[in-house]
Short mmCIF file of C-alpha atoms in Angstrom, two decimals:
data_model
loop_
_atom_site.label_atom_id
_atom_site.label_comp_id
_atom_site.label_asym_id
_atom_site.label_seq_id
_atom_site.Cartn_x
_atom_site.Cartn_y
_atom_site.Cartn_z
CA UNK F 295 24.67 -11.09 6.12
CA UNK F 296 26.88 -12.70 3.49
CA UNK F 297 27.62 -15.59 5.86
CA UNK F 298 23.95 -16.10 6.68
CA UNK F 299 23.05 -16.01 2.97
CA UNK F 300 25.76 -18.54 2.15
CA UNK F 301 24.54 -20.96 4.82
CA UNK F 302 20.95 -20.47 3.66
CA UNK F 303 21.82 -21.32 0.07
CA UNK F 304 23.66 -24.42 1.25
CA UNK F 305 20.51 -25.59 3.05
CA UNK F 306 18.32 -24.82 0.03
CA UNK F 307 20.60 -26.90 -2.20
CA UNK F 308 19.58 -29.96 -0.17
CA UNK F 309 15.84 -29.28 -0.32
CA UNK F 310 13.49 -31.37 -2.44
CA UNK F 311 10.18 -29.75 -3.29
CA UNK F 312 7.35 -32.17 -2.61
CA UNK F 313 4.19 -31.57 -4.61
CA UNK F 314 2.20 -33.62 -2.08
CA UNK F 315 3.22 -31.34 0.80
CA UNK F 316 1.49 -27.94 0.57
CA UNK F 317 4.33 -26.27 2.47
CA UNK F 318 6.98 -27.59 0.10
CA UNK F 319 5.01 -27.57 -3.17
CA UNK F 320 6.63 -24.99 -5.47
CA UNK F 321 8.77 -23.89 -2.53
CA UNK F 322 5.85 -22.14 -0.82
CA UNK F 323 7.34 -22.02 2.67
CA UNK F 324 10.63 -20.59 1.42
CA UNK F 325 8.95 -17.89 -0.62
CA UNK F 326 6.82 -17.07 2.41
CA UNK F 327 9.94 -16.63 4.54
CA UNK F 328 11.53 -14.34 1.95
CA UNK F 329 8.36 -12.28 1.60
CA UNK F 330 8.05 -12.01 5.38
CA UNK F 331 11.62 -10.75 5.68
CA UNK F 332 11.00 -8.19 2.92
CA UNK F 333 7.92 -6.96 4.76
CA UNK F 334 10.03 -6.49 7.89
CA UNK F 335 12.43 -4.37 5.81
CA UNK F 336 9.54 -1.94 5.37
CA UNK F 337 8.76 -2.05 9.08
CA UNK F 338 12.36 -1.12 9.85
CA UNK F 339 12.06 1.86 7.51
CA UNK F 340 9.05 3.02 9.52
CA UNK F 341 11.35 3.17 12.54
CA UNK F 342 14.17 4.84 10.61
CA UNK F 343 11.78 7.71 9.80
CA UNK F 344 11.86 8.56 13.50
CA UNK F 345 15.59 8.70 14.18
CA UNK F 346 17.53 11.95 14.41
CA UNK F 347 19.80 11.27 11.44
CA UNK F 348 20.09 8.59 8.80
CA UNK F 349 22.43 8.49 5.82
CA UNK F 350 21.26 5.98 3.19
CA UNK F 351 24.02 3.96 1.57
CA UNK F 352 22.26 4.29 -1.77
CA UNK F 353 19.46 6.50 -3.07
CA UNK F 354 17.58 6.03 -6.34
CA UNK F 355 16.54 9.45 -7.60
CA UNK F 356 14.73 8.24 -10.71
CA UNK F 357 11.19 8.08 -9.22
CA UNK F 358 11.39 11.73 -8.13
CA UNK F 359 12.40 12.67 -11.69
CA UNK F 360 9.55 10.77 -13.37
CA UNK F 361 7.58 12.98 -15.79
CA UNK F 362 4.02 13.80 -14.83
CA UNK F 363 1.12 13.46 -17.25
CA UNK F 364 -2.09 15.42 -16.89
CA UNK F 365 -5.41 13.66 -16.96
CA UNK F 366 -8.91 13.70 -15.51
CA UNK F 367 -9.36 14.01 -11.77
CA UNK F 368 -11.22 10.68 -11.66
CA UNK F 369 -11.56 7.67 -13.95
CA UNK F 370 -14.57 5.43 -14.44
CA UNK F 371 -14.63 1.74 -13.53
CA UNK F 372 -17.25 -0.37 -15.24
CA UNK F 373 -19.92 -2.01 -13.15
CA UNK F 374 -20.75 -5.69 -13.28
CA UNK F 375 -18.80 -8.80 -12.34
CA UNK F 376 -15.15 -8.42 -11.30
CA UNK F 377 -12.68 -11.12 -10.29
CA UNK F 378 -11.15 -10.37 -6.90
CA UNK F 379 -8.30 -12.15 -5.12
CA UNK F 380 -5.11 -13.91 -6.12
CA UNK F 381 -5.25 -16.91 -8.46
CA UNK F 382 -4.74 -20.46 -7.24
CA UNK F 383 -1.37 -20.73 -8.99
CA UNK F 384 1.67 -18.88 -7.72
CA UNK F 385 2.53 -17.53 -4.29
CA UNK F 386 -0.05 -15.62 -2.27
CA UNK F 387 -1.14 -15.42 1.35
CA UNK F 388 -4.22 -17.27 2.55
CA UNK F 389 -6.23 -14.05 3.02
CA UNK F 390 -5.94 -13.32 -0.74
CA UNK F 391 -7.79 -16.51 -1.65
CA UNK F 392 -9.93 -17.93 -3.02
CA UNK F 393 -10.29 -15.76 -6.08
CA UNK F 394 -13.96 -14.98 -6.47
CA UNK F 395 -16.40 -12.85 -8.38
CA UNK F 396 -18.07 -9.76 -6.98
CA UNK F 397 -20.77 -7.55 -8.47
CA UNK F 398 -19.98 -3.84 -8.42
CA UNK F 399 -21.98 -0.81 -9.46
CA UNK F 400 -20.08 1.53 -11.79
CA UNK F 401 -18.01 4.06 -9.85
CA UNK F 402 -15.34 6.72 -10.21
CA UNK F 403 -11.93 6.64 -8.54
CA UNK F 404 -9.17 9.25 -8.34
CA UNK F 405 -6.70 8.89 -11.20
CA UNK F 406 -3.80 9.62 -8.83
CA UNK F 407 -3.23 9.45 -5.08
CA UNK F 408 -4.32 12.51 -3.12
CA UNK F 409 -1.53 15.10 -3.10
CA UNK F 410 0.05 17.17 -0.35
CA UNK F 411 -1.39 20.22 -2.07
CA UNK F 412 -4.95 18.91 -1.83
CA UNK F 413 -4.37 17.91 1.79
CA UNK F 414 -3.05 21.38 2.64
CA UNK F 415 -6.28 22.85 1.26
CA UNK F 416 -8.15 20.49 3.58
CA UNK F 417 -6.01 21.56 6.55
CA UNK F 418 -6.55 25.22 5.76
CA UNK F 419 -10.31 24.70 5.60
CA UNK F 420 -10.70 22.52 8.69
CA UNK F 421 -7.72 23.33 10.96
CA UNK F 422 -7.36 19.62 11.63
CA UNK F 423 -4.14 17.87 12.69
CA UNK F 424 -1.49 17.59 9.94
CA UNK F 425 0.06 14.30 8.78
CA UNK F 426 2.79 12.72 10.87
CA UNK F 427 6.19 14.48 10.57
CA UNK F 428 4.62 17.77 9.36
CA UNK F 429 5.06 21.04 11.20
CA UNK F 430 4.67 24.73 10.45
CA UNK F 431 7.71 26.53 9.02
CA UNK F 432 6.95 29.76 10.91
CA UNK F 433 5.89 31.57 7.75
CA UNK F 434 2.55 29.91 7.14
CA UNK F 435 3.91 26.98 5.15
CA UNK F 436 4.64 23.37 6.00
CA UNK F 437 7.87 21.40 6.40
CA UNK F 438 8.42 17.70 6.91
CA UNK F 439 11.10 16.35 9.23
CA UNK F 440 12.03 12.68 8.96
CA UNK F 441 15.31 10.76 9.28
CA UNK F 442 16.80 13.97 10.66
CA UNK F 443 16.16 15.92 7.46
CA UNK F 444 13.78 18.88 7.19
CA UNK F 445 12.33 19.73 3.78
CA UNK F 446 9.50 21.88 2.47
CA UNK F 447 6.34 19.88 1.87
CA UNK F 448 6.12 19.41 -1.91
CA UNK F 449 2.50 19.95 -3.00
CA UNK F 450 2.99 17.68 -6.03
CA UNK F 451 3.73 14.55 -4.01
CA UNK F 452 1.17 12.09 -2.64
CA UNK F 453 0.29 12.77 0.98
CA UNK F 454 1.73 10.09 3.26
CA UNK F 455 1.59 9.03 6.92
CA UNK F 456 -2.12 9.62 7.45
CA UNK F 457 -4.41 7.41 9.50
CA UNK F 458 -7.60 5.79 8.26
CA UNK F 459 -9.62 8.28 10.30
CA UNK F 460 -7.80 11.16 8.58
CA UNK F 461 -8.19 9.57 5.15
CA UNK F 462 -11.90 9.04 5.71
CA UNK F 463 -12.38 12.61 6.94
CA UNK F 464 -10.52 14.02 3.94
CA UNK F 465 -12.61 11.98 1.51
CA UNK F 466 -15.85 13.20 3.08
CA UNK F 467 -14.58 16.80 3.03
CA UNK F 468 -13.82 16.42 -0.68
CA UNK F 469 -17.36 15.16 -1.35
CA UNK F 470 -16.13 11.63 -1.99
CA UNK F 471 -15.49 8.47 0.01
CA UNK F 472 -12.83 5.81 0.44
CA UNK F 473 -13.17 2.92 -2.03
CA UNK F 474 -14.03 -0.54 -0.82
CA UNK F 475 -11.18 -2.96 -1.28
CA UNK F 476 -13.14 -4.75 -4.03
CA UNK F 477 -13.52 -1.44 -5.85
CA UNK F 478 -9.84 -0.69 -5.36
CA UNK F 479 -8.79 -4.06 -6.81
CA UNK F 480 -11.16 -3.69 -9.76
CA UNK F 481 -9.67 -0.25 -10.48
CA UNK F 482 -6.13 -1.63 -10.15
CA UNK F 483 -6.59 -4.48 -12.64
CA UNK F 484 -3.78 -4.42 -15.16
CA UNK F 485 -1.41 -2.33 -13.01
CA UNK F 486 2.22 -3.46 -13.19
CA UNK F 487 4.86 -3.40 -10.49
CA UNK F 488 7.51 -3.07 -13.18
CA UNK F 489 6.67 0.63 -13.63
CA UNK F 490 6.12 1.79 -10.08
CA UNK F 491 7.97 3.48 -7.22
CA UNK F 492 8.87 0.45 -5.12
CA UNK F 493 11.96 -1.22 -3.61
CA UNK F 494 12.75 1.33 -0.88
CA UNK F 495 15.69 3.17 -2.43
CA UNK F 496 13.79 6.28 -3.54
CA UNK F 497 13.23 7.26 0.12
CA UNK F 498 10.11 9.13 -0.90
CA UNK F 499 7.22 9.39 -3.33
CA UNK F 500 7.20 10.10 -7.04
CA UNK F 501 5.02 13.07 -8.08
CA UNK F 502 1.31 12.33 -8.41
CA UNK F 503 0.64 11.58 -12.06
CA UNK F 504 3.95 9.78 -12.65
CA UNK F 505 4.20 6.44 -14.44
CA UNK F 506 1.32 7.47 -16.69
CA UNK F 507 2.78 5.25 -19.43
CA UNK F 508 1.74 2.24 -17.34
CA UNK F 509 -1.80 2.86 -16.06
CA UNK F 510 -4.24 0.25 -14.85
CA UNK F 511 -6.96 -0.89 -17.22
CA UNK F 512 -9.25 1.78 -15.76
CA UNK F 513 -6.73 4.55 -16.48
CA UNK F 514 -5.65 5.09 -12.87
CA UNK F 515 -1.93 5.61 -12.25
CA UNK F 516 0.33 4.72 -9.32
CA UNK F 517 -2.05 2.04 -8.07
CA UNK F 518 1.09 0.16 -7.04
CA UNK F 519 3.89 1.85 -5.13
CA UNK F 520 4.37 5.30 -3.56
CA UNK F 521 1.75 5.03 -0.76
CA UNK F 522 -0.42 2.32 0.73
CA UNK F 523 -4.00 3.39 0.11
CA UNK F 524 -6.63 3.07 2.81
CA UNK F 525 -9.93 1.45 1.86
CA UNK F 526 -13.26 1.57 3.66
CA UNK F 527 -13.22 -2.22 4.18
CA UNK F 528 -12.71 -4.17 7.37
CA UNK F 529 -10.21 -7.02 7.17
CA UNK F 530 -12.46 -10.06 6.78
CA UNK F 531 -12.26 -13.49 5.16
CA UNK F 532 -13.12 -14.07 1.52
CA UNK F 533 -15.92 -16.57 0.85
CA UNK F 534 -14.45 -20.07 1.13
CA UNK F 535 -11.35 -18.91 3.04
CA UNK F 536 -9.05 -21.62 4.40
CA UNK F 537 -6.27 -20.78 6.86
CA UNK F 538 -2.80 -21.76 5.58
CA UNK F 539 -0.23 -22.49 6.82
CA UNK F 540 -1.53 -21.44 10.26
CA UNK F 541 -4.50 -19.43 11.61
CA UNK F 542 -2.26 -16.85 13.29
CA UNK F 543 -1.15 -15.32 10.00
CA UNK F 544 -4.53 -13.93 8.93
CA UNK F 545 -7.52 -15.52 10.59
CA UNK F 546 -6.95 -14.15 14.10
CA UNK F 547 -7.03 -10.59 12.69
CA UNK F 548 -10.38 -10.91 10.90
CA UNK F 549 -13.18 -8.70 12.16
CA UNK F 550 -13.98 -5.00 12.43
CA UNK F 551 -10.81 -3.96 14.27
CA UNK F 552 -8.48 -3.60 11.28
CA UNK F 553 -8.88 -1.70 8.01
CA UNK F 554 -7.50 -2.89 4.67
CA UNK F 555 -4.81 -1.01 2.75
CA UNK F 556 -3.86 -1.75 -0.83
CA UNK F 557 -1.14 -1.13 -3.38
CA UNK F 558 2.19 -0.96 -1.55
CA UNK F 559 4.41 2.08 -0.99
CA UNK F 560 7.86 3.33 -1.98
CA UNK F 561 9.17 1.32 0.98
CA UNK F 562 7.63 -1.96 -0.26
CA UNK F 563 9.77 -4.55 -2.02
CA UNK F 564 8.78 -5.10 -5.63
CA UNK F 565 8.57 -8.89 -5.40
CA UNK F 566 6.12 -8.65 -2.48
CA UNK F 567 3.38 -6.47 -3.96
CA UNK F 568 0.58 -7.48 -6.35
CA UNK F 569 -2.89 -6.15 -7.01
CA UNK F 570 -4.39 -8.91 -4.86
CA UNK F 571 -2.15 -8.24 -1.84
CA UNK F 572 -4.10 -7.27 1.28
CA UNK F 573 -2.39 -5.24 3.98
CA UNK F 574 -4.23 -4.39 7.18
CA UNK F 575 -3.66 -2.15 10.16
CA UNK F 576 -5.40 -0.31 12.97
CA UNK F 577 -7.30 2.78 11.76
CA UNK F 578 -5.33 5.09 14.07
CA UNK F 579 -1.92 4.08 12.69
CA UNK F 580 0.05 6.84 10.93
CA UNK F 581 3.68 5.71 11.04
CA UNK F 582 2.96 3.31 8.17
CA UNK F 583 3.49 4.59 4.62
CA UNK F 584 -0.21 5.23 4.11
CA UNK F 585 -2.02 7.66 1.82
CA UNK F 586 -5.37 8.25 0.15
CA UNK F 587 -7.20 7.62 -3.09
CA UNK F 588 -10.88 8.60 -3.11
CA UNK F 589 -13.88 7.20 -4.94
CA UNK F 590 -17.52 8.12 -5.46
CA UNK F 591 -20.64 6.54 -6.89
CA UNK F 592 -21.22 7.34 -10.54
CA UNK F 593 -24.72 8.55 -9.72
CA UNK F 594 -23.51 11.18 -7.26
CA UNK F 595 -22.97 14.82 -8.16
CA UNK F 596 -19.36 15.80 -8.92
CA UNK F 597 -17.40 16.69 -5.76
CA UNK F 598 -16.08 20.11 -4.99
CA UNK F 599 -12.55 20.83 -6.13
CA UNK F 600 -10.06 20.67 -3.19
#
């Protein structure tokens, strides 16, 4: 790796950024390559979850020790016009642009991701299939086995490794729904990746309610990091979309086959994620680091407590 990095830096020393070439302007193509490699780091961690034993070289225990702040179950997001998408300046993928305005009705969104404890209540009530890597401990409780390690399921942590179908079913059981991706991004405005469980080394989630000193403008916490959050939206093009640098990155995936996830997970590199970043996957996928955050219309009656 050191040799490859050294040769790469030697090549980059000879590069001249050309403002007239969209690939070279501001080093776009090189940042895209770095971001793509970082995204594959997360994919490799998905596979490492499945092996019989894995000993990390380094583990960052600080996210697990983050203090938890109490707050309301849901926070309100103002209705009206909201700017959605990444700005024209700076690096972003083609599917994040152009930035545009959407009109939203006021709505409520969970202040934190859905917890293991809430999901256990759902399992107890419905006898549905548990999240990936969960199994019964023989005494009525739940354990999670991943990377060759078996641990009790911590009810304080965000639930992870659930499919879109499971997330949607949980939301309906709780008397809520999944947010649209426009609602999610409006609720995430102001969230910072600087205070979030990212960069892979925690090897797990921070407790729900952590990082309360750095909420989004709406008051929601952990909008970035910990778990990718399923939305109700299909992966489609924004108005005025232009494929760049090639159609195969985003355009060929547009349609009603894939669902959008937002926010990044503990396994996501910090310099990849932003509030405008759009991830997408098949609704049956569970090996990804996916979780849940529910929403509901402001006009609806309060949901039942999980």
